[in-house]
mmCIF file of C-alpha atoms and ligand atoms in Angstrom:
data_model
loop_
_atom_site.group_PDB
_atom_site.id
_atom_site.type_symbol
_atom_site.label_atom_id
_atom_site.label_comp_id
_atom_site.label_asym_id
_atom_site.label_seq_id
_atom_site.Cartn_x
_atom_site.Cartn_y
_atom_site.Cartn_z
ATOM 1 C CA UNK E 1 191.187 122.916 118.528
ATOM 2 C CA UNK E 2 190.765 123.863 114.810
ATOM 3 C CA UNK E 3 187.816 121.466 114.406
ATOM 4 C CA UNK E 4 186.051 123.050 117.363
ATOM 5 C CA UNK E 5 186.591 126.517 115.905
ATOM 6 C CA UNK E 6 185.197 125.381 112.530
ATOM 7 C CA UNK E 7 182.118 123.919 114.246
ATOM 8 C CA UNK E 8 181.586 127.159 116.169
ATOM 9 C CA UNK E 9 181.716 129.387 113.070
ATOM 10 C CA UNK E 10 179.718 127.004 110.865
ATOM 11 C CA UNK E 11 176.881 126.760 113.408
ATOM 12 C CA UNK E 12 173.705 128.882 113.095
ATOM 13 C CA UNK E 13 175.027 130.915 116.027
ATOM 14 C CA UNK E 14 178.353 131.472 114.268
ATOM 15 C CA UNK E 15 176.569 132.466 111.057
ATOM 16 C CA UNK E 16 174.428 134.966 112.929
ATOM 17 C CA UNK E 17 177.416 137.100 114.042
ATOM 18 C CA UNK E 18 178.130 138.835 110.730
ATOM 19 C CA UNK E 19 174.406 139.545 110.119
ATOM 20 C CA UNK E 20 174.360 141.569 113.318
ATOM 21 C CA UNK E 21 177.730 143.326 113.022
ATOM 22 C CA UNK E 22 177.748 144.699 109.475
ATOM 23 C CA UNK E 23 179.386 141.585 107.968
ATOM 24 C CA UNK E 24 182.269 141.957 110.408
ATOM 25 C CA UNK E 25 183.183 139.410 113.038
ATOM 26 C CA UNK E 26 185.198 141.658 115.298
ATOM 27 C CA UNK E 27 184.407 144.279 117.912
ATOM 28 C CA UNK E 28 184.242 148.040 117.360
ATOM 29 C CA UNK E 29 186.083 151.272 118.100
ATOM 30 C CA UNK E 30 184.252 154.115 119.843
ATOM 31 C CA UNK E 31 185.344 157.483 121.260
ATOM 32 C CA UNK E 32 183.602 160.571 122.672
ATOM 33 C CA UNK E 33 182.600 161.834 119.202
ATOM 34 C CA UNK E 34 181.287 158.465 118.025
ATOM 35 C CA UNK E 35 179.776 157.182 121.257
ATOM 36 C CA UNK E 36 176.371 156.957 119.515
ATOM 37 C CA UNK E 37 177.669 154.716 116.698
ATOM 38 C CA UNK E 38 176.060 151.294 116.556
ATOM 39 C CA UNK E 39 178.080 148.079 116.660
ATOM 40 C CA UNK E 40 178.258 147.737 112.869
ATOM 41 C CA UNK E 41 179.495 151.321 112.331
ATOM 42 C CA UNK E 42 182.106 150.911 115.091
ATOM 43 C CA UNK E 43 183.263 147.583 113.607
ATOM 44 C CA UNK E 44 183.665 149.326 110.276
ATOM 45 C CA UNK E 45 185.722 152.027 111.971
ATOM 46 C CA UNK E 46 188.015 149.464 113.580
ATOM 47 C CA UNK E 47 188.534 147.898 110.150
ATOM 48 C CA UNK E 48 189.454 151.356 108.794
ATOM 49 C CA UNK E 49 191.987 151.774 111.621
ATOM 50 C CA UNK E 50 193.530 148.384 110.765
ATOM 51 C CA UNK E 51 193.699 149.408 107.104
ATOM 52 C CA UNK E 52 195.371 152.679 108.137
ATOM 53 C CA UNK E 53 198.105 150.707 109.943
ATOM 54 C CA UNK E 54 198.670 148.337 107.020
ATOM 55 C CA UNK E 55 201.554 148.919 104.638
ATOM 56 C CA UNK E 56 200.784 147.338 101.257
ATOM 57 C CA UNK E 57 201.050 148.661 97.707
ATOM 58 C CA UNK E 58 198.805 148.275 94.642
ATOM 59 C CA UNK E 59 198.973 144.706 93.250
ATOM 60 C CA UNK E 60 201.081 143.484 96.177
ATOM 61 C CA UNK E 61 199.962 140.291 97.921
ATOM 62 C CA UNK E 62 198.370 140.355 101.364
ATOM 63 C CA UNK E 63 197.257 137.502 103.636
ATOM 64 C CA UNK E 64 194.240 137.903 105.972
ATOM 65 C CA UNK E 65 194.746 135.109 108.508
ATOM 66 C CA UNK E 66 191.353 134.177 109.983
ATOM 67 C CA UNK E 67 189.312 136.210 107.507
ATOM 68 C CA UNK E 68 185.683 135.751 108.626
ATOM 69 C CA UNK E 69 183.255 136.391 105.763
ATOM 70 C CA UNK E 70 185.720 138.652 104.018
ATOM 71 C CA UNK E 71 184.427 142.129 104.810
ATOM 72 C CA UNK E 72 187.739 143.518 106.135
ATOM 73 C CA UNK E 73 189.609 141.938 103.186
ATOM 74 C CA UNK E 74 187.220 143.542 100.686
ATOM 75 C CA UNK E 75 187.616 146.936 102.367
ATOM 76 C CA UNK E 76 191.409 146.550 102.302
ATOM 77 C CA UNK E 77 191.535 145.546 98.620
ATOM 78 C CA UNK E 78 189.366 148.537 97.715
ATOM 79 C CA UNK E 79 191.414 150.956 99.822
ATOM 80 C CA UNK E 80 194.899 149.815 98.753
ATOM 81 C CA UNK E 81 194.409 148.128 95.379
ATOM 82 C CA UNK E 82 196.273 145.069 96.684
ATOM 83 C CA UNK E 83 195.496 141.385 96.124
ATOM 84 C CA UNK E 84 194.251 139.549 99.201
ATOM 85 C CA UNK E 85 194.175 135.893 100.133
ATOM 86 C CA UNK E 86 191.976 135.215 103.151
ATOM 87 C CA UNK E 87 192.183 131.942 105.049
ATOM 88 C CA UNK E 88 189.462 130.594 107.342
ATOM 89 C CA UNK E 89 188.805 127.272 109.016
ATOM 90 C CA UNK E 90 185.039 127.651 108.388
ATOM 91 C CA UNK E 91 183.534 126.375 105.127
ATOM 92 C CA UNK E 92 180.501 128.644 105.612
ATOM 93 C CA UNK E 93 182.793 131.681 105.862
ATOM 94 C CA UNK E 94 184.941 130.660 102.897
ATOM 95 C CA UNK E 95 181.877 130.248 100.660
ATOM 96 C CA UNK E 96 180.232 133.452 101.895
ATOM 97 C CA UNK E 97 183.427 135.479 101.497
ATOM 98 C CA UNK E 98 183.931 134.127 97.965
ATOM 99 C CA UNK E 99 180.355 135.092 97.027
ATOM 100 C CA UNK E 100 180.787 138.551 98.546
ATOM 101 C CA UNK E 101 183.992 139.177 96.579
ATOM 102 C CA UNK E 102 182.237 138.144 93.364
ATOM 103 C CA UNK E 103 179.242 140.380 94.126
ATOM 104 C CA UNK E 104 181.671 143.270 94.653
ATOM 105 C CA UNK E 105 183.317 142.542 91.272
ATOM 106 C CA UNK E 106 186.618 141.831 93.044
ATOM 107 C CA UNK E 107 187.029 138.117 92.373
ATOM 108 C CA UNK E 108 190.253 138.768 90.447
ATOM 109 C CA UNK E 109 191.829 140.410 93.559
ATOM 110 C CA UNK E 110 190.409 138.341 96.407
ATOM 111 C CA UNK E 111 190.774 134.638 97.000
ATOM 112 C CA UNK E 112 189.429 132.821 100.057
ATOM 113 C CA UNK E 113 191.060 129.605 101.180
ATOM 114 C CA UNK E 114 189.425 126.948 103.359
ATOM 115 C CA UNK E 115 192.313 125.812 105.532
ATOM 116 C CA UNK E 116 194.274 125.955 108.746
ATOM 117 C CA UNK E 117 196.258 129.071 109.590
ATOM 118 C CA UNK E 118 198.899 126.813 111.146
ATOM 119 C CA UNK E 119 199.517 125.182 107.764
ATOM 120 C CA UNK E 120 198.904 127.834 105.096
ATOM 121 C CA UNK E 121 199.000 126.181 101.655
ATOM 122 C CA UNK E 122 201.454 128.681 100.191
ATOM 123 C CA UNK E 123 205.209 128.831 99.540
ATOM 124 C CA UNK E 124 207.610 130.533 101.949
ATOM 125 C CA UNK E 125 207.826 134.337 101.520
ATOM 126 C CA UNK E 126 204.695 134.648 99.340
ATOM 127 C CA UNK E 127 203.153 137.771 100.883
ATOM 128 C CA UNK E 128 204.079 141.465 101.112
ATOM 129 C CA UNK E 129 201.869 142.064 104.165
ATOM 130 C CA UNK E 130 199.323 140.436 106.435
ATOM 131 C CA UNK E 131 197.116 140.667 109.497
ATOM 132 C CA UNK E 132 195.411 138.685 112.211
ATOM 133 C CA UNK E 133 192.173 140.562 112.864
ATOM 134 C CA UNK E 134 190.700 139.161 116.103
ATOM 135 C CA UNK E 135 191.695 135.653 115.133
ATOM 136 C CA UNK E 136 195.082 134.745 116.639
ATOM 137 C CA UNK E 137 193.620 133.833 120.059
ATOM 138 C CA UNK E 138 191.901 130.835 118.415
ATOM 139 C CA UNK E 139 195.150 129.539 116.921
ATOM 140 C CA UNK E 140 197.809 129.629 119.625
ATOM 141 C CA UNK E 141 199.979 132.730 119.382
ATOM 142 C CA UNK E 142 203.444 131.206 119.022
ATOM 143 C CA UNK E 143 202.537 128.669 116.316
ATOM 144 C CA UNK E 144 200.383 131.141 114.351
ATOM 145 C CA UNK E 145 203.123 133.776 114.368
ATOM 146 C CA UNK E 146 205.726 131.240 113.201
ATOM 147 C CA UNK E 147 203.502 130.269 110.252
ATOM 148 C CA UNK E 148 202.795 133.923 109.400
ATOM 149 C CA UNK E 149 206.525 134.575 109.511
ATOM 150 C CA UNK E 150 207.104 131.710 107.074
ATOM 151 C CA UNK E 151 204.699 133.038 104.399
ATOM 152 C CA UNK E 152 205.666 136.722 104.722
ATOM 153 C CA UNK E 153 208.558 138.309 102.833
ATOM 154 C CA UNK E 154 211.337 140.008 104.806
ATOM 155 C CA UNK E 155 210.318 143.620 105.448
ATOM 156 C CA UNK E 156 206.560 142.809 105.270
ATOM 157 C CA UNK E 157 204.309 144.531 107.814
ATOM 158 C CA UNK E 158 202.071 142.395 110.058
ATOM 159 C CA UNK E 159 199.199 144.024 111.972
ATOM 160 C CA UNK E 160 197.433 142.241 114.821
ATOM 161 C CA UNK E 161 194.161 143.125 116.550
ATOM 162 C CA UNK E 162 194.087 141.001 119.687
ATOM 163 C CA UNK E 163 192.320 140.717 122.997
ATOM 164 C CA UNK E 164 194.832 140.797 125.816
ATOM 165 C CA UNK E 165 194.607 139.160 129.205
ATOM 166 C CA UNK E 166 194.654 141.550 132.177
ATOM 167 C CA UNK E 167 196.593 140.907 135.408
ATOM 168 C CA UNK E 168 193.285 140.234 137.187
ATOM 169 C CA UNK E 169 192.250 137.456 134.782
ATOM 170 C CA UNK E 170 190.926 134.422 136.663
ATOM 171 C CA UNK E 171 191.584 130.732 136.057
ATOM 172 C CA UNK E 172 187.798 130.249 135.792
ATOM 173 C CA UNK E 173 187.683 132.779 132.967
ATOM 174 C CA UNK E 174 190.555 131.089 131.113
ATOM 175 C CA UNK E 175 188.797 127.735 131.363
ATOM 176 C CA UNK E 176 185.455 129.256 130.333
ATOM 177 C CA UNK E 177 186.760 130.886 127.119
ATOM 178 C CA UNK E 178 188.849 127.842 126.273
ATOM 179 C CA UNK E 179 185.791 125.615 126.507
ATOM 180 C CA UNK E 180 183.147 127.885 124.960
ATOM 181 C CA UNK E 181 184.991 129.917 122.324
ATOM 182 C CA UNK E 182 188.185 127.864 122.003
ATOM 183 C CA UNK E 183 190.417 130.816 122.796
ATOM 184 C CA UNK E 184 193.633 131.432 124.712
ATOM 185 C CA UNK E 185 194.674 134.970 125.573
ATOM 186 C CA UNK E 186 198.128 136.396 126.286
ATOM 187 C CA UNK E 187 199.203 139.627 127.996
ATOM 188 C CA UNK E 188 200.466 142.671 126.122
ATOM 189 C CA UNK E 189 203.782 142.181 127.953
ATOM 190 C CA UNK E 190 204.180 138.773 126.248
ATOM 191 C CA UNK E 191 204.175 140.307 122.781
ATOM 192 C CA UNK E 192 207.816 141.448 122.452
ATOM 193 C CA UNK E 193 209.085 137.922 123.202
ATOM 194 C CA UNK E 194 206.453 136.211 121.018
ATOM 195 C CA UNK E 195 207.278 138.474 118.088
ATOM 196 C CA UNK E 196 211.047 138.139 118.455
ATOM 197 C CA UNK E 197 210.796 134.336 118.717
ATOM 198 C CA UNK E 198 208.824 134.219 115.434
ATOM 199 C CA UNK E 199 211.251 136.482 113.557
ATOM 200 C CA UNK E 200 209.423 139.822 113.791
ATOM 201 C CA UNK E 201 210.554 143.237 114.947
ATOM 202 C CA UNK E 202 207.783 144.738 117.063
ATOM 203 C CA UNK E 203 207.188 148.299 115.883
ATOM 204 C CA UNK E 204 204.501 149.331 118.365
ATOM 205 C CA UNK E 205 201.421 148.419 120.356
ATOM 206 C CA UNK E 206 198.361 150.642 120.880
ATOM 207 C CA UNK E 207 196.269 149.794 123.906
ATOM 208 C CA UNK E 208 192.713 150.682 122.808
ATOM 209 C CA UNK E 209 190.911 148.985 125.702
ATOM 210 C CA UNK E 210 189.085 152.219 126.613
ATOM 211 C CA UNK E 211 187.773 152.577 123.054
ATOM 212 C CA UNK E 212 186.321 149.078 122.957
ATOM 213 C CA UNK E 213 185.486 147.488 126.293
ATOM 214 C CA UNK E 214 183.207 150.059 128.010
ATOM 215 C CA UNK E 215 180.923 150.157 124.947
ATOM 216 C CA UNK E 216 180.717 146.443 124.310
ATOM 217 C CA UNK E 217 177.764 145.318 126.407
ATOM 218 C CA UNK E 218 175.398 148.286 125.874
ATOM 219 C CA UNK E 219 176.055 148.189 122.105
ATOM 220 C CA UNK E 220 175.528 144.428 121.984
ATOM 221 C CA UNK E 221 172.194 144.764 123.820
ATOM 222 C CA UNK E 222 171.109 147.526 121.400
ATOM 223 C CA UNK E 223 171.996 145.277 118.434
ATOM 224 C CA UNK E 224 170.180 142.246 119.828
ATOM 225 C CA UNK E 225 167.001 144.313 120.269
ATOM 226 C CA UNK E 226 167.285 145.773 116.757
ATOM 227 C CA UNK E 227 167.765 142.371 115.113
ATOM 228 C CA UNK E 228 165.298 140.435 117.224
ATOM 229 C CA UNK E 229 163.422 139.078 114.169
ATOM 230 C CA UNK E 230 166.589 138.042 112.324
ATOM 231 C CA UNK E 231 167.799 136.233 115.425
ATOM 232 C CA UNK E 232 164.528 134.350 115.920
ATOM 233 C CA UNK E 233 164.518 133.367 112.226
ATOM 234 C CA UNK E 234 168.091 132.021 112.406
ATOM 235 C CA UNK E 235 168.061 130.391 115.844
ATOM 236 C CA UNK E 236 164.916 128.303 115.916
ATOM 237 C CA UNK E 237 165.181 126.934 119.432
ATOM 238 C CA UNK E 238 166.131 128.601 122.685
ATOM 239 C CA UNK E 239 167.210 131.898 121.119
ATOM 240 C CA UNK E 240 166.595 133.704 124.440
ATOM 241 C CA UNK E 241 169.027 131.383 126.191
ATOM 242 C CA UNK E 242 171.625 131.959 123.454
ATOM 243 C CA UNK E 243 171.252 135.746 123.796
ATOM 244 C CA UNK E 244 171.610 135.561 127.583
ATOM 245 C CA UNK E 245 174.784 133.522 127.079
ATOM 246 C CA UNK E 246 176.172 136.120 124.659
ATOM 247 C CA UNK E 247 175.532 138.950 127.114
ATOM 248 C CA UNK E 248 177.081 136.945 129.948
ATOM 249 C CA UNK E 249 180.133 136.177 127.807
ATOM 250 C CA UNK E 250 180.574 139.800 126.702
ATOM 251 C CA UNK E 251 180.339 140.996 130.330
ATOM 252 C CA UNK E 252 182.854 138.370 131.375
ATOM 253 C CA UNK E 253 185.218 139.376 128.560
ATOM 254 C CA UNK E 254 184.825 143.098 129.310
ATOM 255 C CA UNK E 255 185.888 142.421 132.897
ATOM 256 C CA UNK E 256 188.875 140.192 132.105
ATOM 257 C CA UNK E 257 190.335 141.383 128.809
ATOM 258 C CA UNK E 258 191.830 144.432 127.153
ATOM 259 C CA UNK E 259 192.179 145.212 123.442
ATOM 260 C CA UNK E 260 195.384 146.003 121.567
ATOM 261 C CA UNK E 261 196.651 146.688 118.061
ATOM 262 C CA UNK E 262 200.221 145.563 117.375
ATOM 263 C CA UNK E 263 202.351 146.361 114.348
ATOM 264 C CA UNK E 264 205.477 144.397 113.453
ATOM 265 C CA UNK E 265 207.951 143.937 110.614
ATOM 266 C CA UNK E 266 209.182 140.579 109.377
ATOM 267 C CA UNK E 267 212.938 140.476 109.783
HETATM 268 C C1 SAM R 1 186.455 136.420 115.469
HETATM 269 S S1 SAM R 1 186.570 135.832 113.816
HETATM 270 C C2 SAM R 1 187.318 137.237 113.003
HETATM 271 C C3 SAM R 1 187.021 137.263 111.526
HETATM 272 C C4 SAM R 1 187.580 138.417 110.717
HETATM 273 N N1 SAM R 1 189.001 138.562 110.891
HETATM 274 C C5 SAM R 1 186.898 139.711 111.056
HETATM 275 O O1 SAM R 1 187.536 140.568 111.672
HETATM 276 O O2 SAM R 1 185.728 139.894 110.674
HETATM 277 C C6 SAM R 1 187.911 134.658 113.914
HETATM 278 C C7 SAM R 1 188.317 134.072 112.584
HETATM 279 O O3 SAM R 1 189.471 133.247 112.749
HETATM 280 C C8 SAM R 1 189.301 132.079 111.967
HETATM 281 N N2 SAM R 1 190.154 131.003 112.491
HETATM 282 C C9 SAM R 1 190.273 130.592 113.770
HETATM 283 N N3 SAM R 1 191.157 129.574 113.863
HETATM 284 C C10 SAM R 1 191.610 129.334 112.605
HETATM 285 C C11 SAM R 1 192.552 128.436 112.048
HETATM 286 N N4 SAM R 1 193.218 127.545 112.784
HETATM 287 N N5 SAM R 1 192.774 128.504 110.722
HETATM 288 C C12 SAM R 1 192.119 129.387 109.934
HETATM 289 N N6 SAM R 1 191.219 130.266 110.420
HETATM 290 C C13 SAM R 1 190.966 130.251 111.736
HETATM 291 C C14 SAM R 1 187.831 131.773 112.065
HETATM 292 O O4 SAM R 1 187.432 130.878 111.057
HETATM 293 C C15 SAM R 1 187.263 133.194 111.917
HETATM 294 O O5 SAM R 1 187.200 133.526 110.555
#
């Protein structure tokens, strides 16, 4: 599974994502007042919401598990003054994130590790806080939470942005996302048990499906039109087919998934 995820994010298609979404590799948050915001601005807002939920002090150590190209980690380090280790399975992302931290003058606070989130190369109880920001569905929830629990100190806050399966989810959809984006989704109702089994106390879950899903496809289409030249430069062959696949996938995900933010405390 991890090798497939690395191949996905190292591919030209995987590298294109952050260029289109403001260096983020997650979806966005919209509401009535910000319905006009483009994908990048809404992704930035979702990162701000995650930062708002995070409890971490200046100089404390934070782990960003599945860190993309480091944009959320950089925003967090700037906002809270903490030190952040990000881990990603993609060498492209690890190198890009490291370069971005250096360009921001934050290389003393941010460190990006190329590695597997199921085997984080750190001692037990290293970190004062952490998050999975749209990444845990690639890893397998139970195993990823157990490993997060191992590296977090008792009392540390863990925040999770996750796509949740809806009751209407089809077997075809599960097979499709497993094959194409190497992902497995769980229901919001599964979270209390998953968290308890991994040694976390679940503090709360916000269901923000209505702030994410209805906007997804129109905002994606707007972005693809805006970045047409960038896309054609990056994807040399069959870029139209790739874009059709993206739209199809986003529609399929909109119809089968919700979006939630969970907060928990390591016991
Ligand atoms: C959808 S991206 C989200 C990136 C970032 N959190 C963000 O919000 O911009 C998923 C991330 O999870 C990482 N990932 C998936 N499986 C992983 C694993 N087993 N170990 C480490 N990272 C993993 C990918 O490399 C990628 O960085």
